[in-house]
Tab-separated table of C-alpha atoms in Angstrom:
chain	number	residue	atom	x	y	z
A	1	MET	CA	134.567	-133.003	-94.220
A	2	GLY	CA	131.764	-136.126	-92.614
A	3	THR	CA	128.712	-134.328	-93.325
A	4	GLU	CA	128.883	-134.132	-96.750
A	5	LYS	CA	126.362	-135.241	-99.269
A	6	LYS	CA	127.861	-137.897	-101.280
A	7	CYS	CA	127.438	-139.219	-105.252
A	8	GLU	CA	124.163	-141.369	-105.062
A	9	ASN	CA	126.677	-143.531	-107.889
A	10	CYS	CA	130.035	-143.138	-106.204
A	11	PHE	CA	129.827	-142.687	-102.676
A	12	LEU	CA	132.430	-139.673	-103.499
A	13	PHE	CA	131.377	-136.476	-101.075
A	14	GLN	CA	129.945	-134.787	-104.165
A	15	SER	CA	132.772	-131.703	-103.965
A	16	ILE	CA	135.425	-134.169	-105.466
A	17	CYS	CA	132.280	-137.238	-108.096
A	18	VAL	CA	134.001	-138.786	-110.527
A	19	CYS	CA	131.542	-139.599	-111.933
A	20	GLN	CA	131.861	-137.639	-115.339
A	21	PHE	CA	135.671	-139.548	-115.929
A	22	LEU	CA	133.896	-142.880	-115.860
A	23	SER	CA	135.071	-144.447	-119.109
A	24	PRO	CA	133.049	-148.479	-119.561
A	25	ILE	CA	135.385	-150.973	-120.020
A	26	GLU	CA	134.241	-154.283	-121.535
A	27	THR	CA	135.905	-158.184	-120.508
A	28	ARG	CA	135.174	-161.450	-121.174
A	29	THR	CA	136.030	-162.193	-117.079
A	30	SER	CA	132.664	-161.501	-114.830
A	31	ILE	CA	134.627	-159.139	-111.501
A	32	VAL	CA	132.143	-159.872	-108.006
A	33	VAL	CA	133.301	-157.814	-105.347
A	34	VAL	CA	131.872	-159.036	-102.374
A	35	ALA	CA	132.300	-155.598	-99.839
A	36	HIS	CA	131.648	-155.872	-96.329
A	37	ARG	CA	128.575	-154.149	-95.601
A	38	LYS	CA	130.319	-151.661	-93.178
A	39	GLU	CA	133.052	-150.841	-96.472
A	40	LEU	CA	130.536	-150.044	-99.116
A	41	PHE	CA	129.433	-147.208	-98.698
A	42	LYS	CA	133.025	-145.693	-97.433
A	43	VAL	CA	134.151	-143.055	-99.471
A	44	THR	CA	137.692	-144.618	-99.330
A	45	ASN	CA	136.358	-148.010	-100.971
A	46	THR	CA	137.425	-148.828	-104.134
A	47	GLY	CA	135.471	-152.146	-104.802
A	48	ARG	CA	132.812	-149.468	-105.897
A	49	LEU	CA	134.618	-147.316	-108.460
A	50	ALA	CA	136.356	-150.552	-110.558
A	51	CYS	CA	132.370	-152.281	-111.261
A	52	LEU	CA	130.681	-148.991	-112.168
A	53	ASN	CA	133.872	-148.370	-115.256
A	54	LEU	CA	133.566	-152.823	-115.330
A	55	THR	CA	130.479	-153.281	-117.685
A	56	ASN	CA	130.466	-156.956	-116.665
A	57	SER	CA	131.306	-156.917	-113.155
A	58	HIS	CA	128.553	-157.185	-109.911
A	59	LEU	CA	129.051	-155.729	-106.452
A	60	ILE	CA	127.445	-157.888	-102.907
A	61	SER	CA	127.095	-156.489	-99.889
A	62	PHE	CA	128.332	-159.432	-97.493
A	63	GLY	CA	127.541	-158.721	-94.213
A	64	GLU	CA	123.672	-157.734	-94.052
A	65	LYS	CA	121.198	-158.404	-91.354
A	66	ASP	CA	118.769	-160.989	-92.390
A	67	LYS	CA	119.883	-160.677	-96.564
A	68	PRO	CA	122.118	-164.773	-96.321
A	69	LEU	CA	124.644	-164.499	-98.868
A	70	ASP	CA	123.036	-165.377	-102.601
A	71	LEU	CA	125.353	-166.687	-104.935
A	72	SER	CA	122.651	-168.654	-107.315
A	73	ASP	CA	123.254	-166.481	-110.249
A	74	PHE	CA	126.820	-168.143	-110.212
A	75	LYS	CA	125.916	-171.689	-109.851
A	76	ASN	CA	125.876	-173.578	-112.831
A	77	ASN	CA	126.044	-171.157	-115.183
A	78	GLY	CA	128.706	-172.393	-116.919
A	79	LYS	CA	131.485	-170.683	-116.037
A	80	LYS	CA	134.398	-170.830	-113.723
A	81	ASN	CA	134.411	-169.407	-110.856
A	82	TYR	CA	137.921	-168.286	-109.152
A	83	LEU	CA	138.351	-166.423	-106.076
A	84	LEU	CA	141.224	-163.997	-105.191
A	85	PHE	CA	142.909	-164.065	-102.356
A	86	PRO	CA	146.307	-165.097	-101.099
A	87	SER	CA	145.440	-168.425	-98.914
A	88	GLU	CA	147.332	-171.337	-98.058
A	89	HIS	CA	146.834	-172.886	-101.308
A	90	ALA	CA	145.936	-169.710	-103.252
A	91	VAL	CA	147.960	-170.171	-107.341
A	92	PRO	CA	150.120	-167.224	-108.697
A	93	LEU	CA	148.206	-166.155	-111.033
A	94	ASP	CA	151.560	-165.816	-113.551
A	95	GLN	CA	151.054	-169.535	-113.900
A	96	ILE	CA	147.883	-170.419	-114.911
A	97	LYS	CA	147.295	-170.021	-118.729
A	98	PRO	CA	145.251	-167.330	-119.689
A	99	PRO	CA	141.216	-169.228	-119.901
A	100	GLU	CA	140.522	-169.301	-123.799
A	101	SER	CA	136.726	-169.455	-121.514
A	102	HIS	CA	135.034	-166.874	-119.362
A	103	VAL	CA	135.333	-167.034	-115.444
A	104	ASN	CA	134.188	-165.196	-112.510
A	105	LEU	CA	136.704	-163.719	-110.560
A	106	PHE	CA	135.221	-162.751	-106.591
A	107	LEU	CA	137.170	-160.944	-104.257
A	108	PRO	CA	136.703	-160.695	-101.566
A	109	ASP	CA	136.611	-156.255	-100.503
A	110	GLY	CA	136.641	-155.163	-96.587
A	111	ASN	CA	139.591	-154.501	-93.998
A	112	TRP	CA	142.416	-157.718	-94.100
A	113	ARG	CA	139.685	-159.551	-91.109
A	114	GLN	CA	136.553	-158.572	-93.283
A	115	ALA	CA	138.685	-160.641	-96.421
A	116	LYS	CA	139.085	-163.086	-94.795
A	117	LYS	CA	135.927	-163.616	-93.485
A	118	ILE	CA	134.168	-162.811	-96.459
A	119	ALA	CA	136.653	-165.144	-98.613
A	120	ASN	CA	136.020	-168.277	-96.095
A	121	ARG	CA	131.811	-167.777	-96.482
A	122	LEU	CA	132.454	-168.043	-100.090
A	123	SER	CA	134.276	-171.672	-99.882
A	124	ARG	CA	132.005	-172.780	-97.570
A	125	GLN	CA	129.084	-171.906	-100.445
A	126	MET	CA	131.150	-172.991	-103.488
A	127	ASP	CA	133.287	-174.989	-105.487
A	128	PHE	CA	136.707	-172.413	-106.371
A	129	VAL	CA	140.382	-172.429	-108.252
A	130	SER	CA	141.899	-169.917	-105.436
A	131	VAL	CA	144.548	-167.315	-107.069
A	132	LYS	CA	146.492	-164.932	-105.526
A	133	LEU	CA	148.629	-162.380	-106.922
A	134	PRO	CA	152.201	-162.562	-107.922
A	135	PRO	CA	154.365	-160.238	-106.250
A	136	GLY	CA	154.430	-156.316	-107.935
A	137	PRO	CA	154.814	-153.031	-106.994
A	138	PRO	CA	153.841	-151.882	-103.890
A	139	GLY	CA	150.337	-150.411	-103.740
A	140	GLU	CA	149.361	-147.120	-104.945
A	141	TYR	CA	146.296	-145.250	-102.828
A	142	GLN	CA	147.897	-144.247	-100.535
A	143	ILE	CA	144.726	-143.418	-98.369
A	144	ARG	CA	144.296	-146.487	-96.417
A	145	TYR	CA	148.411	-147.752	-94.011
A	146	HIS	CA	149.885	-151.386	-93.965
A	147	PRO	CA	152.281	-151.723	-92.511
A	148	ASP	CA	152.914	-155.072	-95.608
A	149	THR	CA	152.954	-153.595	-98.667
A	150	SER	CA	151.927	-156.552	-100.876
A	151	LYS	CA	148.377	-155.214	-99.629
A	152	ILE	CA	146.582	-153.709	-102.044
A	153	CYS	CA	143.644	-151.824	-102.498
A	154	THR	CA	140.523	-153.917	-104.662
A	155	ILE	CA	141.047	-151.813	-108.228
A	156	GLU	CA	144.751	-153.167	-108.191
A	157	ALA	CA	144.160	-155.995	-107.441
A	158	ILE	CA	141.770	-155.680	-110.560
A	159	MET	CA	143.560	-154.215	-112.449
A	160	ARG	CA	146.605	-156.661	-111.391
A	161	SER	CA	144.600	-159.756	-112.467
A	162	LEU	CA	143.061	-158.771	-115.301
A	163	GLN	CA	146.625	-158.242	-116.615
A	164	TYR	CA	147.294	-162.066	-116.236
A	165	LEU	CA	143.618	-163.392	-117.727
A	166	GLU	CA	143.151	-160.993	-120.389
A	167	PRO	CA	146.413	-159.681	-121.885
A	168	GLU	CA	145.092	-157.895	-124.290
A	169	VAL	CA	141.644	-155.392	-122.063
A	170	LYS	CA	143.393	-152.199	-121.761
A	171	LEU	CA	142.640	-150.980	-118.501
A	172	ALA	CA	144.364	-146.544	-118.948
A	173	ALA	CA	141.265	-145.308	-118.307
A	174	LEU	CA	140.478	-147.446	-114.892
A	175	LYS	CA	143.934	-146.230	-113.583
A	176	ASN	CA	142.846	-143.164	-114.264
A	177	LEU	CA	140.595	-142.764	-113.022
A	178	PHE	CA	141.729	-144.787	-109.539
A	179	LEU	CA	145.170	-142.235	-109.489
A	180	LEU	CA	141.904	-139.164	-109.703
A	181	MET	CA	140.143	-140.841	-107.185
A	182	ARG	CA	142.796	-141.253	-104.821
A	183	ASP	CA	144.463	-136.980	-104.895
A	184	ARG	CA	140.803	-135.510	-104.497
A	185	LEU	CA	140.631	-138.031	-100.870
A	186	LEU	CA	144.407	-137.127	-100.277
A	187	TRP	CA	142.890	-133.617	-101.768
A	188	LYS	CA	139.757	-133.612	-99.769
A	189	LYS	CA	142.044	-134.353	-96.898
A	190	GLY	CA	144.823	-131.880	-97.158
A	191	SER	CA	147.454	-134.007	-98.015
A	192	ILE	CA	147.904	-132.329	-101.533
A	193	LYS	CA	147.718	-129.578	-103.259
A	194	LEU	CA	145.014	-128.813	-106.297
A	195	GLU	CA	147.892	-129.131	-108.416
A	196	GLN	CA	149.001	-131.719	-107.685
A	197	ILE	CA	146.078	-133.874	-108.610
A	198	HIS	CA	146.477	-136.944	-111.069
A	199	SER	CA	145.337	-135.004	-114.117
A	200	TYR	CA	142.516	-137.453	-115.716
A	201	MET	CA	142.467	-136.645	-119.678
A	202	GLU	CA	143.976	-133.425	-118.690
A	203	SER	CA	142.534	-130.435	-120.698
A	204	SER	CA	138.903	-131.357	-119.407
A	205	ILE	CA	139.544	-131.895	-115.789
A	206	ASN	CA	137.321	-130.124	-113.488
A	207	ALA	CA	139.135	-129.407	-109.751
A	208	PRO	CA	136.852	-130.161	-107.221
A	209	GLN	CA	135.026	-127.674	-105.717
A	210	GLN	CA	136.381	-125.539	-102.699
A	211	ASN	CA	132.741	-125.764	-99.710
């Protein structure tokens, strides 16, 4: 599986690419995914997939040699900056009134050690309102195991955040895309059968290609 070429857009393997199912969603909230360089191009990365499907989103690489983190586009642009990370002083999003103006929502993307490092670096470079998700159901990713069921993947964190920040936004297309990605990866690993893959627009879905 590791030698198969990847799609240059979604970075899934070409045989399980989901790009044909992208369905852009508009939001007032600017989603800013700051992904660790070791995470950015993995087939299992969900932050990239979210940004491909959200028109008001940005994907920033963190930790590249000779390329310092540049947040100049988000400073003094009239938007409030939220940092989603479960720090000690973070405020649960269900305790914050949905903003009437546009905001930037920053999400560190990586394993938990990497995400903490990214969050600390972001906090040193800009002023943020620190926010976190309130307790919720376990994540549905299943590709990466974490003993703490409250730990969810980046695309799930984005969807849950938008439910509080913009409850009127319809996210079914993003949820379906995520489940399709998850199941195609599980199928590729041999963990599920072809008929168990989540059907995104059932009448038109193409089966992943066998190699």
